[in-house]
Structure formats: structure tokens, C-alpha cells
Amino acid sequence: MSLFKPRKLIEYAAMAAIWVALILLFGSLSHNFLSSRTFLTLANRIPALAVVSVGMTLVLVIGGIDLSVGSVAGLCGSLLGVLVLNCHMPFWEAVVLCLIMGLAAGTANGLVSVCLNIPSFIVTLGMLEVARGLAYLVTNSQTKYIGGAVEGLSEPVASFGVSPAFLITVALTIIGQIVLSRTVFGRYLIAIGTNEGATRLAGINPVPSKIAVFALAGLLSGLGGVFLTSRLGSADPNVGVGMELSAIAAVVIGGTSLMGGRGSVINTFFGVLIIATLDAGLAQIGASEPAKRVITGAVIVAAVVLDASRQRLATRLAQSFNVVKRNANTAAPTSPN
Amino acid sequence: MKLPRFCYPLVIAACAILSGCNKGENQPATGTSNTEKPKIALVMKSLANEFFSTMEQGAKKHQQAHAADYDLLANGIKNETDLAEQVTLVEQMIARGVNAIVIAPADSKALVTVLKHAKAANILIINIDNKLDADVLKQENLQIPFVGPDNREGARKVGEALAKKLKAGDEVAIIEGIPTAFNGQQRRLGFEDAMKTGGMKMVTTQAGNWEMEKANNVASAILSEHPDLKAILCANDNMALGAVSAIESAGKSGKVLVVGFDNISAIKPLIEKGAVVATADQHGDQLAVFGIEAALKILKGQAPPADQTTPVDLITK
């Protein structure tokens, strides 16, 4: 139900409109932006950032933050390379081990920050260092070329034109939204983010849910790392540096509150699309590196400003829609009399 | 080991006092100090970078083989751009009273001040890898010998190997490193020299910041925008790996050629396969060793403190 509330639909449409505006802008500025290749390239590059951002959305919803996602992705991606290349492990077994690694890192974040009551900012900052260090350790600081053995996940499936990684990402985004808005667990998360004390007084123990959120964020970062290694065909211990900031930007562009209690996984996905489109578009028109940075920063802030007014607009539109519906409902039974 | 910041002045003061005492004691026997093993400090950039970890291993191996000739103190910084940490390292090495510092500066200008202090403390300085800015050195009236490869010349060789497989008028793109890095700029210029001579059309030059994923994204966008592109020249091998996977996922394997620089181990299978046409080997494992050997010779008075160019080899299939 809540997936299709008019208010939500208006919000999704507004996010999509920002994205389309960006596409049209780059379409008019460059020769070949509006081509199927551009969109296939976009679909090919977003999975890693998008799945990491799903986890980040949940963490921000409970009022926490996870700075370790990029490093954990780097660690899991590197581990995948080492397992496949040096230990000759079959691809899928290696993937499972990498996901367990991500889950373990996330669980460690959750246990330390929740059970010992330490701000997640500092705990995950520590994990950022630990995981990156481990990534250098397992790869011996060397880039490893793997090639065909890992590329299957990121190669387009013939009939769809998009990669399995992209399909998994879309599925995870939808599942994430359903979990957040339609399950007891999801409602707990929003309650914890809104007012943790009140949630506890209402008889709900927030500890297991909070740990689970950090564990999930770690697991999804691990998956992001697997996607990265698969796309690049190589394991690079430096991969994912700074990814946490891109993920936070995508989530906040999507309207999730940094203070917790409010968020949408589908809008996060649009946030990722906007960031990726901006990056690809600026590269296609051949903007210089300083210009790219200035423009990207400005667009992030502008998107968040727009988001604030978008939410007010959506609330107002939804209210008038409800008024119309109520009038129609009250009018209907009276008409036969 | 990391000391709290307030300890540094204390440590430096303590060292100054101790060295002062030593001087007093040793003064009658200056002859003996010449027979002592020289202490050489190697100060590098990020050891997380394969290039510098190989460099460190090469230096350590060399020291083990020549253990009687010198002692080695090898240090690197955590983050490629953390200038302050590298400045602190040099200060520590001055405090340790080393005879020579062999340094790969994280920045070609910002390290000059602290190196001036080192020079004032009578320490021989050898510049490797990233060349210090000539203007700033002149302004400070410093002479620091540079021992290292000519990146521009190396990149030109790589570009020429590529040009042989292209014809005049073909579209090419360059993915450069961090635009502020001197060696990156030199490589870009070398690529441009070769492409201009060959008459190729350079459609765009963009920064990949030495990173594989960033180069992959940039290369994907360039391939979409320029469907007739024939080659991508990358300023290091990591970025070449990113470009190759971008070409593969665009379904253009074999139609767009790639070259790199550095000859890291991961690039070898791609050179074999023909996906990467050429790369340059600047003997990364030997770069620090060249610097150390130059320092030893200068300390012994066997060579004048002058610049030395080290070899860069072209690697093709």
C-alpha cells in the first residue's frame, strides 16, 4: 500500500524529473549522449554504488552513519581476487566468502557501536582504516588481473542488454523499499530513527534491529565490492576509496534525513542515477577535472535544496488529492437519496 | 610508532644535545667517522601503492646484499597526498642524524622547505621519482640532484609504439593521472608528442587520478561520445586495466587499442593477449636503489652531485 501512496508516487516522479532534466541537459550539450550505449554504460556502472547506498539508507534511517562502506567494498573485492586467482576457488564459493567477510565487518561495526554505546561515526571510521589496511594486506598492495573468471556478473545478458548485477540491484532496491515501508522490522527502524527513547518505552528493544542494520550495510558493501571486481575484471586494493561520500550524497539527494526517521530506498536509487549520470555526462562533454568537481558539488547541494521544496510540494499535492477523494466519497453515498 | 605531537620538540632537542655531546667526544678522532657505515634514509610516498612497495623491497634487498656498506631506514606515508606526514618524516630523519636522505617527494614544491633544513644540517639529499620544482629550488638557492627516469621520453616511446598501429587522422583519447603531479604531466606531454608526430587527432584528455575505477568510468563515457575512437593512452597501468574493461563491456575489444605505463604484474596477461599494445618499465624496484647508489658515491666523493637519468624500457608483446 505505502509503496503506491499518492504522496510517494509524486515524490518518485519528482526525482525522476530531476534525472530526466539532467539527461536532456547533457543530451543538448554533447553529440552522442542520447544513445542506447550511454544508458547501457550507466546500467553497467551503478550496481556497486547502488547496493551500497541501499545499506546506507537503512543506516541513516536509524540515525546512524557508516563511513566504512567503501573500505569494506574494497576489502571484499580484493578478497575475491585473491580467492579466485591465488586459491583457485570456484567463483561462486569465493563470492559467498566475500559476502560473509562483508557481513562480519558490518556486524563488528554494529556490535561495538550499539552494545558499547559508541557513536557509529567513530566506530565505522575505525573500520574504514582497518578494512582498507586488510585489503592491502590480502593483495600484498598489488593490483591483480583476473579476467574472464569474474566478469560473468557484469556482462550484459544477451536478451536484456543489462548485466545480472544490474538486475540484482533493481531487485534489492525494491526489496529494500518493501522491507522499510511494509515490514515490522522496517517500521521499527523508522521508529528508532525518529525517537529511540520513545521506541524503548513502547516496549521495543532497539538493540537487535540496530545491529542488524549495520550487519546488512556490511553485507551490501561486500556485494558492492564483488560487483566492482567483476566489472573491472581485476582486484584493485584501492577500489572504493571515497565511495562512502558518494553513497551518503546519493542517499541524501534521495531525501533521506541525516537525522534519521525518514528515508526511501527507491529515491536513493534515483540519487545514485543522478550522481552517475552527472559523472558520465561531464566526462562525455569533456569537462576539465576542476570543473567536474565544482559542478558535481553544486548539483549535490542543489538537489538537496530541491528535495526540501519537493517534499513540501508533495505533501500539499497529496493533501489536496485526499480532500478531493474525501469529497468524492462523501458525495457518493448521498447522491442516491 | 607514532609519538604524540608534543614529543617531537623534546625528541629533536634530545637528539641535538646528544649529537652535540658526540661531536665533542669525537672531535679528536674525525678520521674514524669516515670508516663508520653511512646511514641512508629512504622517504617514500604511499606504501599502499604497489609501485612504492616494490621500490621499498628493492631497496631492502640491495641493503642486505651490501650490508657492510650502509644502513637503511625506509619509511613511507599512509596517504599519497598527506604532505604534512612526509614533512614530519624528513624532520625525524634529520633528528636521527642520517648521512643522506633519498626522497620521492609527495609534492614537487611543498617539500622544499624541510629539505632546506636537512641540507642546512649537512645531510646529502637525493631526489628520486617525482622531480622537485626547478624554479622553487633556484629561488631557495638549493641544488638537489635528481636521479630518475625521463617520464616524457618514456611516454613518447610508448606513444610511438602505438602510432605504428594507427594511421594519421585516427581519433585517440588520453587518460592522465592526477593533473597536479609532475610525472603525470610529463607522461601526458610525451603521449602528446608522439600523437602529434603521427598526425593523430586527440579528441579529449581527462583525469583518471591514477585509479582503475575512475578511469573505467571516464573511458566508458569517452567511448560513448566518440564512437570512432581508435586508441586510449593511459598514464599508468592501473588506469589501462580500467580502460580495457570499459572497452570490453562496450563490445569493442580489438577495435580500440590501449597503452599504459609502469609495467605492473597485472598488465602482463593483457600485453600477451594484445589488449594492451605497450607499456613502459622504469624499473620501479630499482629506482630507490639507483638513488641510494648515487648517494653512496657522492658521500665517498667518487661522483659529483649531479642529475642522473635512469633507463626506461619499452615493453611490447
XYZ file of C-alpha atoms in Angstrom, chain A residues 30-33 37-38 41 44-45 129 136 141-145 151 228 231-232 234 236 239 280 283-284 286 289 292, chain B residues 47-48 50 78 206-207 209 212-214 216-217 220-221 224-225 227 238 241 245 248-250 252 265-266 269-270 273:
58
model
C 27.069 16.604 -26.332
C 26.741 14.748 -29.616
C 26.181 11.193 -28.547
C 24.773 11.342 -25.001
C 25.197 2.948 -25.335
C 25.161 5.748 -22.750
C 27.046 2.133 -19.680
C 26.689 -1.236 -16.058
C 28.365 1.185 -13.670
C 41.050 2.157 8.277
C 46.319 -4.025 1.136
C 49.323 -3.979 -2.195
C 49.231 -5.304 -5.753
C 46.569 -4.989 -8.383
C 45.554 -8.443 -9.581
C 44.277 -9.109 -13.086
C 33.267 -10.967 -15.388
C 33.325 -3.719 -8.627
C 33.146 -5.069 -13.587
C 36.853 -4.211 -13.656
C 40.743 -7.009 -11.720
C 42.449 -3.337 -7.002
C 38.937 0.439 -5.216
C 29.175 10.264 -17.166
C 33.111 13.086 -18.971
C 31.256 12.923 -22.292
C 34.988 16.571 -21.856
C 38.796 17.953 -13.698
C 33.800 18.435 -12.835
C 53.473 2.179 0.653
C 49.900 1.106 -0.096
C 52.299 -1.216 -5.426
C 49.912 6.445 4.578
C 40.717 13.657 -18.956
C 41.979 12.853 -15.479
C 43.589 10.218 -10.936
C 41.250 1.953 -12.070
C 37.574 2.544 -11.345
C 37.688 6.238 -12.150
C 36.893 2.833 -16.206
C 34.064 5.352 -15.821
C 33.155 4.345 -20.815
C 31.919 7.898 -21.274
C 30.018 6.554 -25.902
C 30.805 10.092 -27.010
C 32.232 6.052 -31.499
C 46.043 0.640 -13.337
C 43.242 -2.033 -16.832
C 37.345 -3.487 -19.149
C 35.231 -4.989 -23.351
C 31.850 -4.047 -21.918
C 31.284 -1.647 -24.826
C 34.808 -3.008 -28.803
C 52.445 -7.501 -12.869
C 48.684 -7.347 -13.568
C 48.470 -11.094 -19.324
C 46.865 -8.194 -21.232
C 46.596 -11.097 -25.182
